[in-house]
Coordinates of C-alpha atoms in Angstrom, one line a residue:
X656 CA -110.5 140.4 161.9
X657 CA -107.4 137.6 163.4
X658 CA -108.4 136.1 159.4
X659 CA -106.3 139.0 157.9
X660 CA -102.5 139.5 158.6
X661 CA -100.0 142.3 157.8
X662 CA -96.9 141.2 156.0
X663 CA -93.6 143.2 155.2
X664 CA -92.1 143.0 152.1
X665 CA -95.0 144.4 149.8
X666 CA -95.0 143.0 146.1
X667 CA -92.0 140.6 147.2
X668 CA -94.9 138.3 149.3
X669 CA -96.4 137.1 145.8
X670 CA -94.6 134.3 143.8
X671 CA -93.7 134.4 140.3
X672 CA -93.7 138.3 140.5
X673 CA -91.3 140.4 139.5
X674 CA -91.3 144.1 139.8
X675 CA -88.6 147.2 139.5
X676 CA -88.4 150.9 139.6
X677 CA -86.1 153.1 138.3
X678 CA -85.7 156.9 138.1
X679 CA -84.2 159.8 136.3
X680 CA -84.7 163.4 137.7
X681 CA -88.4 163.7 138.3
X682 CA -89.0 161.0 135.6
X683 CA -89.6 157.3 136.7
X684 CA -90.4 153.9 135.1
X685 CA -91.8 151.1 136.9
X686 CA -92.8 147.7 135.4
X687 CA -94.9 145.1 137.4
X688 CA -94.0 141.5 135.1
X689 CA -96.9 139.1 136.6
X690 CA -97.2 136.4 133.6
X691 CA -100.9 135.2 132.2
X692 CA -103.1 137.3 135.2
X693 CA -106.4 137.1 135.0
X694 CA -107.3 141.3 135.5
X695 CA -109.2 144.3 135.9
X696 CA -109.5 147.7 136.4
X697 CA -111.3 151.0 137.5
X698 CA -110.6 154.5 135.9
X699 CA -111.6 158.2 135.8
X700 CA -114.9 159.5 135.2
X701 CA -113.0 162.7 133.9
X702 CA -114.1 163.3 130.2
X703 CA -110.8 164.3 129.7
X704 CA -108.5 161.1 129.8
X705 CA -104.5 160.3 129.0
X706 CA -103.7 158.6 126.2
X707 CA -102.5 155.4 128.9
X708 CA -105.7 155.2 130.2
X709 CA -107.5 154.7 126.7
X710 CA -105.1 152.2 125.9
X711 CA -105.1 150.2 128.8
X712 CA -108.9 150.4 128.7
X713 CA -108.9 148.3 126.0
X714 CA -105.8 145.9 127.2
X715 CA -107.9 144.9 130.0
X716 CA -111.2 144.0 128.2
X717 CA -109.5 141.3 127.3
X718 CA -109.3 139.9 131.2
X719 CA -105.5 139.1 131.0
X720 CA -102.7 141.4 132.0
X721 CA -99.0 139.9 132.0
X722 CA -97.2 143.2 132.4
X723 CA -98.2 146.8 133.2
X724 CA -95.5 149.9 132.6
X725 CA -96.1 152.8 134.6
X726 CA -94.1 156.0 133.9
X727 CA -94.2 159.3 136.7
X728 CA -93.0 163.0 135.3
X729 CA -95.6 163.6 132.4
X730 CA -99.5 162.1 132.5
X731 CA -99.4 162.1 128.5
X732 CA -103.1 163.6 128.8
X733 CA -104.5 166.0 126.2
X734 CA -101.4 164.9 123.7
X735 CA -103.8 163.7 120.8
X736 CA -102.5 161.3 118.3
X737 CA -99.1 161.5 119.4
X738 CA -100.2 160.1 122.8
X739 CA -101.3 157.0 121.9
X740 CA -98.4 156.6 119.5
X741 CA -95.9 156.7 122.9
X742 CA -98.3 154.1 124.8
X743 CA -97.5 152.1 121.6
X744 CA -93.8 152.9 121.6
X745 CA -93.1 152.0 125.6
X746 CA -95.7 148.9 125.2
X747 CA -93.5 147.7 121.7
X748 CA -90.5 148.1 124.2
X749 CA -91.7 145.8 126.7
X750 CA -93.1 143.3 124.8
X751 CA -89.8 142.4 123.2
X752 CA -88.1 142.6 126.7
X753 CA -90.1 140.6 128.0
X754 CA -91.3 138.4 125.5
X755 CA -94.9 139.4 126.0
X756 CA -97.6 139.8 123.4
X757 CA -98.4 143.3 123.5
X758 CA -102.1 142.9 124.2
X759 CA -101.0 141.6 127.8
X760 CA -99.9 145.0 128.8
X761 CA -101.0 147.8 130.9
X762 CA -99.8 151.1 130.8
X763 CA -100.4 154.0 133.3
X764 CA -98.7 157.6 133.5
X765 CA -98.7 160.6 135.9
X766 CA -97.3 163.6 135.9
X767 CA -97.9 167.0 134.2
X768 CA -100.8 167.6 131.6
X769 CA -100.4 168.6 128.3
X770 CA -96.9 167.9 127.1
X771 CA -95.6 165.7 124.7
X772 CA -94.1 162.7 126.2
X773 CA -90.0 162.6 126.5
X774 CA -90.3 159.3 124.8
X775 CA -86.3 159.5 124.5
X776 CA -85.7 160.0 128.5
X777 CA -88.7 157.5 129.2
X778 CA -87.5 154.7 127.2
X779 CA -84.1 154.7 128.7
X780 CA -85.5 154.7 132.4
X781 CA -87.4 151.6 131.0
X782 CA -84.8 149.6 129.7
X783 CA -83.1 150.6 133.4
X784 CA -85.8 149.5 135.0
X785 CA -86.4 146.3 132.9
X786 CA -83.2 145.4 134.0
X787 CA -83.4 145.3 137.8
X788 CA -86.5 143.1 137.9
X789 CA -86.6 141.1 140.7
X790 CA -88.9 139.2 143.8
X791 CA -87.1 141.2 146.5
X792 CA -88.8 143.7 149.2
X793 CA -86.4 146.3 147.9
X794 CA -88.0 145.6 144.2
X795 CA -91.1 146.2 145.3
X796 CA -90.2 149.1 147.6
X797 CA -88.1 151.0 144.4
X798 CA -91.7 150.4 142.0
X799 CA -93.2 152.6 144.8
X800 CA -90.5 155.2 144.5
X801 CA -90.4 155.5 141.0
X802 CA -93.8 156.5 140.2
X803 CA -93.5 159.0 142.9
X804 CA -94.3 162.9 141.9
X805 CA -95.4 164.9 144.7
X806 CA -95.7 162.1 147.3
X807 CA -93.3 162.6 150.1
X808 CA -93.2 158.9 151.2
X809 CA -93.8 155.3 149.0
X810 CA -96.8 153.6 149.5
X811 CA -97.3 149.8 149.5
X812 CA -99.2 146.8 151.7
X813 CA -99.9 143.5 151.6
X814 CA -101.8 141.1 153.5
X815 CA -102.2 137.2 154.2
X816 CA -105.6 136.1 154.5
X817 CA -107.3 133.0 155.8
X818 CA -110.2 132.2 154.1
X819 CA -113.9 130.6 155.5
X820 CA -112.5 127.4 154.3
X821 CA -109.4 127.8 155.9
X822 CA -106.7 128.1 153.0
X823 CA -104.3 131.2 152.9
X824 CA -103.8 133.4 150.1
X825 CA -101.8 136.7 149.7
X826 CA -102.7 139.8 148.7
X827 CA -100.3 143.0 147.9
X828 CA -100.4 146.5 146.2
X829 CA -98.7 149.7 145.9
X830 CA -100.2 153.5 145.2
X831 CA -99.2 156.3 144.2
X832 CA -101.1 159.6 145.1
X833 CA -100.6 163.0 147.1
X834 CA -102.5 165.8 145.0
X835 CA -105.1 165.7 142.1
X836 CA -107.2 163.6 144.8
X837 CA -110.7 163.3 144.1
X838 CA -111.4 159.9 143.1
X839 CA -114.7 159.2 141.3
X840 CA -114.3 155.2 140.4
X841 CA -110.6 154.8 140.1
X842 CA -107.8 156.6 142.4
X843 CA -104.5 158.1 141.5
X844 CA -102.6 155.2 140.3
X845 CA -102.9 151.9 142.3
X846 CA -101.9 148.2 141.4
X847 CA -102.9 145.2 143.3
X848 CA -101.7 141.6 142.4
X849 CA -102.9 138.2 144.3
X850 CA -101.6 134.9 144.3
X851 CA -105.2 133.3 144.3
X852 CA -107.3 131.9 141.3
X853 CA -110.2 135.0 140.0
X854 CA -111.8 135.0 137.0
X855 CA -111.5 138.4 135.6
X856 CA -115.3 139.3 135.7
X857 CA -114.8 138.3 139.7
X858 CA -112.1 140.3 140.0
X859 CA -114.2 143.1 139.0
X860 CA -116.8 143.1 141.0
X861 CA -114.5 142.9 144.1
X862 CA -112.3 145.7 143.0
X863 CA -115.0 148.0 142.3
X864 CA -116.5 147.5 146.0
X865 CA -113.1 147.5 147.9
X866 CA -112.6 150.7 145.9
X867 CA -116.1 152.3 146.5
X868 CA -115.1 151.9 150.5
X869 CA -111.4 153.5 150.3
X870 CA -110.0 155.0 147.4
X871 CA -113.6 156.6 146.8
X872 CA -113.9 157.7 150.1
X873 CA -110.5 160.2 150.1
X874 CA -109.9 164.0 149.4
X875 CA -107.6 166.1 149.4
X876 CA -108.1 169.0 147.3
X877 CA -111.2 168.1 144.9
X878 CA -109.3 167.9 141.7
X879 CA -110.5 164.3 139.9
X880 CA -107.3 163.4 137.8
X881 CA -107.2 162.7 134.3
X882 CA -105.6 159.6 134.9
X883 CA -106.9 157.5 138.1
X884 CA -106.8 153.9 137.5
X885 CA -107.1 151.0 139.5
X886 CA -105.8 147.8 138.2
X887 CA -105.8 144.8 139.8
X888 CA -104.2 141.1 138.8
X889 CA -104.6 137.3 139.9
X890 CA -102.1 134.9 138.9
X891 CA -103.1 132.0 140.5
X892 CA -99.8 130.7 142.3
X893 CA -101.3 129.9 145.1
X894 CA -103.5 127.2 143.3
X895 CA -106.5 128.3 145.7
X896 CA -109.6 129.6 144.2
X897 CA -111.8 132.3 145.5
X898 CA -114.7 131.9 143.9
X899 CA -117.6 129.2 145.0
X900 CA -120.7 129.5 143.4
X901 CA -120.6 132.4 141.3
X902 CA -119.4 134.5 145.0
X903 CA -116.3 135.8 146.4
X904 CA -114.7 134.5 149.6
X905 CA -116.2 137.4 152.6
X906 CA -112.9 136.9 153.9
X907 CA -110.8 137.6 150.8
X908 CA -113.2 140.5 149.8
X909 CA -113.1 141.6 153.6
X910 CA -108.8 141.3 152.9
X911 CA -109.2 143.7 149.6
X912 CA -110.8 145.8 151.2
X913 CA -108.3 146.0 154.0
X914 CA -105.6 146.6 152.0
X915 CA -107.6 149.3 149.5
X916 CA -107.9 151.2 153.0
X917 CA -104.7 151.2 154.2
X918 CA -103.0 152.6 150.9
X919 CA -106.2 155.3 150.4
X920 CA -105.3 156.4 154.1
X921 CA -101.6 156.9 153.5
X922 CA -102.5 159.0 150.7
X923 CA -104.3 161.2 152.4
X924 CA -102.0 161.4 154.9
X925 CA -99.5 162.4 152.5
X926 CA -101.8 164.8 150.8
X927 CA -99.6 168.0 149.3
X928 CA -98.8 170.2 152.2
X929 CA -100.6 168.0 154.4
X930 CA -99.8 168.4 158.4
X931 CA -103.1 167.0 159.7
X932 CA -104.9 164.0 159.0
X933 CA -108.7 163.5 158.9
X934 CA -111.3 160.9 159.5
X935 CA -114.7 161.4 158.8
X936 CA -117.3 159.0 160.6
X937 CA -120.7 159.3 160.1
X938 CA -123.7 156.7 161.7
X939 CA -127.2 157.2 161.8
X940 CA -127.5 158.5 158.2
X941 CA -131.0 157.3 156.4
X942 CA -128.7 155.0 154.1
X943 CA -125.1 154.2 153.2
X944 CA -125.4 156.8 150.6
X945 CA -126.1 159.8 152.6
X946 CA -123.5 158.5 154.8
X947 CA -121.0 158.7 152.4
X948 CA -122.4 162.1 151.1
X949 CA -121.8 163.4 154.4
X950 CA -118.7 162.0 155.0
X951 CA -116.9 162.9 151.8
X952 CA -118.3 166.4 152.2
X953 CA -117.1 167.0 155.1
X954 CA -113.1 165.9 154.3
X955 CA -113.8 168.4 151.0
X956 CA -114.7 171.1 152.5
X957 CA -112.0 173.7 152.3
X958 CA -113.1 175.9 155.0
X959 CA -113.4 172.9 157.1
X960 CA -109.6 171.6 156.4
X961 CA -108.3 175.3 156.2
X962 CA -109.8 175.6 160.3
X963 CA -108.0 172.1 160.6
X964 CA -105.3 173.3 159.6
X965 CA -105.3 176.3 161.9
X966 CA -106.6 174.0 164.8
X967 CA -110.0 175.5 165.2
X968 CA -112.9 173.5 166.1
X969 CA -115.0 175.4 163.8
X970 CA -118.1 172.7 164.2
X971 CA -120.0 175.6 162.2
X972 CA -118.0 174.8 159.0
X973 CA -118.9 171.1 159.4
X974 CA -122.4 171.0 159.8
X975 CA -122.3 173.6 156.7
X976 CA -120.6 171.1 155.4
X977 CA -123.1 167.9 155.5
X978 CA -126.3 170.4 155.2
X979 CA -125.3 171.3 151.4
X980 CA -124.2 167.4 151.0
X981 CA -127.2 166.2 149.1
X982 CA -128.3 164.1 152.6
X983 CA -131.1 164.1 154.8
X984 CA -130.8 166.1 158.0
X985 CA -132.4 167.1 161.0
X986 CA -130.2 169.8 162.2
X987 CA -132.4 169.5 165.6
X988 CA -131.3 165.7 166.6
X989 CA -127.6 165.8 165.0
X990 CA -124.9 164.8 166.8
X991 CA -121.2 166.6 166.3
X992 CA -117.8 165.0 168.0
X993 CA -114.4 165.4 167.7
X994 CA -112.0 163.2 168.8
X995 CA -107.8 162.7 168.4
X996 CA -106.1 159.4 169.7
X997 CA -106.7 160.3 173.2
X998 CA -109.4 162.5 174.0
X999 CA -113.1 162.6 172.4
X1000 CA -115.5 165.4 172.7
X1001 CA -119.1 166.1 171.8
X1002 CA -119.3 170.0 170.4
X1003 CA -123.6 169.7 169.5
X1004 CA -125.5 166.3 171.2
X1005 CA -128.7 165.8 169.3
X1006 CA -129.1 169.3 168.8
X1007 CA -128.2 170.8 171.6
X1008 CA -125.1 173.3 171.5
X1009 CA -122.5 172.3 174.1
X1010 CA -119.3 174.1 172.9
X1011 CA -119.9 177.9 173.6
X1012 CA -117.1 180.1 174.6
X1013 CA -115.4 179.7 177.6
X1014 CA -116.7 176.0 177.9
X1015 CA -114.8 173.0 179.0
X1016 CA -116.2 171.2 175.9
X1017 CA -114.7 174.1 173.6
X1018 CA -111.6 173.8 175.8
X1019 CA -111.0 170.0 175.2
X1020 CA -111.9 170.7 171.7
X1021 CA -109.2 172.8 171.3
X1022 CA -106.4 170.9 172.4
X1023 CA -107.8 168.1 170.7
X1024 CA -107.7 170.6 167.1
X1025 CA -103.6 170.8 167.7
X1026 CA -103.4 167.1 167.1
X1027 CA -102.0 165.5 164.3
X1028 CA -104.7 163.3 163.9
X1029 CA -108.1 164.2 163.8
X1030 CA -111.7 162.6 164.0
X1031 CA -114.8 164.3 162.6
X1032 CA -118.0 161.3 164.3
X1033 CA -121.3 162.5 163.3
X1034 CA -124.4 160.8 164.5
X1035 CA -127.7 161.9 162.4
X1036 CA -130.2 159.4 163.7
X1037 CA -132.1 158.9 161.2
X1038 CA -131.8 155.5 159.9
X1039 CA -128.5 152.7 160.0
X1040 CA -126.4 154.3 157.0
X1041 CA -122.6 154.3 157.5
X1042 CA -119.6 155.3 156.1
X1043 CA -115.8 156.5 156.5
X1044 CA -114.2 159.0 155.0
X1045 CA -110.6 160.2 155.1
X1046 CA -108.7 163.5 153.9
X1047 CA -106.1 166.0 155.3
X1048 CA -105.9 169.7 156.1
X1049 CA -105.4 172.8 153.2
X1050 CA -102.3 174.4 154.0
X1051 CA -100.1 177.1 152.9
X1052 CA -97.6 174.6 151.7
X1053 CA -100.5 173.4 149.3
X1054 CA -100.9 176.2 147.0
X1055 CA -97.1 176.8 147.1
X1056 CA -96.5 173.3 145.6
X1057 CA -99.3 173.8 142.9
X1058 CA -98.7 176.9 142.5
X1059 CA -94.9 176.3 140.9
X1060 CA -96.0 172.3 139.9
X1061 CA -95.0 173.2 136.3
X1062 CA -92.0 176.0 137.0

């Protein structure tokens, strides 16, 4: 794809953005300030929701987001009446900040569930953050830190993209995510603003299939969070519109989708305790949708990441794994391979067992386990379904992080 470039710099590619992080202890505030965008959004399917994600459910109905506050150190989920009252209290605050109406603006929070918000501690990382705003790589980089909790690195990506009719537009986002990850129409928290002209119906329907491809297609421990959103945001700078009758640009949905992948796969990769990373492929599937039942299942399955983890090629575990999926299978024709950076290996070729004991298929699939990067390519021939899915290994590390999250 030569139409879609990598750019440095993040949030700092867009004009007219400004963005900021800032952080106290394990409590962070970031603000994205993108005047009169034209927006959407994905959530949770969880029927139990934070109080942010109600709220900005309704800011975005509307279609236009100007501002969107995001805190990290406490989801404010399962705080009742009180919850909604702080999303009114931080929004209040950045509305006369910014000199905003408060209808323009998102909010998002992650952290622990169940506790009251520290709407004293918050508020003064906001008025911190508020006051470093600014168009600069390192903005964007600190709005990646500060809604950090267990990540272990920042995440953000942008991307220039040449579209069929030959104008460029930009495209850039930033994630947050490392545990809870089990997206079902939304991931962790994820914000993605362009510089080209959307309607926010369009944006919409692009979101929702760049989203269905990455963040939808990542685990890495099963847990669907309370408080997965997706929001995305078009302010039009670049004067370029990328909508022509009624339909998105290929290239500009081909971009989003791009960029949706790269962040989803740097959140698996930094999944909590994570030393492995794992890529599900799976071709020959009846449809896409038992291709993405197999492939998801496979990156869930904790027996699966727990023999990644101890690099064994436990091929057992995975076609356990895609027989309870929901697909079709024909255990006699399927096709199992692993495969790191250098090396690939087939362990079953339609059907037939190739990695018994003392086996120089077994062998390569060995070394190939104590690699840090690790492919899962299943073949089911049974029709042209495909999908991707990505996830990490379950370590000891894992449970010890979860196990003192709140202590």
């Amino acid at each position: 794809m030569d139409y879609i470039k990598y750019l440095d710099g993040g949030f700092s590619v867009i004009e007219n953005l400004k963005v900021s992080g800032a952080r106290e202890g394990k409590y962070g505030v970031t603000i994205i300030f993108c005047p009169n965008s034209t927006a959407s959004a994905v959530f949770t399917k969880n029927k139990v929701v934070a109080a942010s994600v109600k709220y900005t459910k309704n800011v975005v109905k509307n279609g236009i987001v100007s501002a969107v506050f995001v805190n990290s150190g406490n989801a404010n989920c399962f705080t009742g009446e009180q919850g909604l009252k702080d999303c009114e209290t931080l929004v209040e605050l950045v509305s006369k900040d910014l000199k905003i109406p408060k209808e323009e603006i998102a909010i998002s929070s992650t952290g622990v569930i169940g506790r009251e918000m520290p709407i004293d501690i918050i508020s003064k990382v906001a008025y911190e953050s508020l006051s470093k705003l600014g168009s600069e790589p390192e903005n964007s980089l600190a709005a990646a830190k500060a809604i950090m909790t267990t990540d272990t690195f920042p995440k953000e990506c942008a991307v220039e993209v040449t579209l069929t009719n030959g104008e460029v537009v930009k495209i850039a986002g930033i994630t947050k995510g490392s545990g809870m990850i089990a997206p079902n129409m939304g991931t962790m928290l994820s914000y993605i603003v362009t510089d080209a002209i959307i309607p926010s119906k369009d944006i919409n329907n692009a979101l929702k299939q760049a989203v269905d491809l990455s963040f939808n297609m990542i685990v890495v421990d099963g847990d669907e969070s309370t408080n997965d959103t997706c929001l995305m945001m078009a302010n039009g700078e670049s004067g370029i519109n990328v909508v022509n009758d009624g339909e998105i640009d290929p290239n500009f949905q081909e971009a989003l989708n791009y960029l949706c992948i790269d962040l989803a796969k740097k959140m698996a990769r930094d999944g909590e305790g994570a030393t492995k990373f794992i890529e599900a492929n799976v071709c020959g599937a009846k449809d896409q949708n038992d291709a993405k039942l197999a492939a998801k299942s496979i990156i869930s399955s904790s027996l699966f990441k727990s023999a990644v983890f101890g690099g064994d090629p436990n091929w057992g575990r995975i076609v356990s794994a895609i027989g309870y999926s929901g697909c079709d299978l024909n255990p006699d024709i399927v096709t199992i391979a692993i495969a790191d950076d250098t090396d690939d290996v087939d362990l079953v070729r339609k059907g037939e067992i190739l990695a018994f004991e003392g086996t120089p298929y077994l062998e390569r699939a060995e070394k190939i386990m104590q690699s840090k990067n690790i492919k899962v390519n299943i073949d089911m021939f049974l029709g042209d379904g495909e999908a991707t899915a990505w996830g990490c290994d379950l370590t000891y590390d894992y449970v010890k992080i979860n196990a003192e999250y709140t202590t």
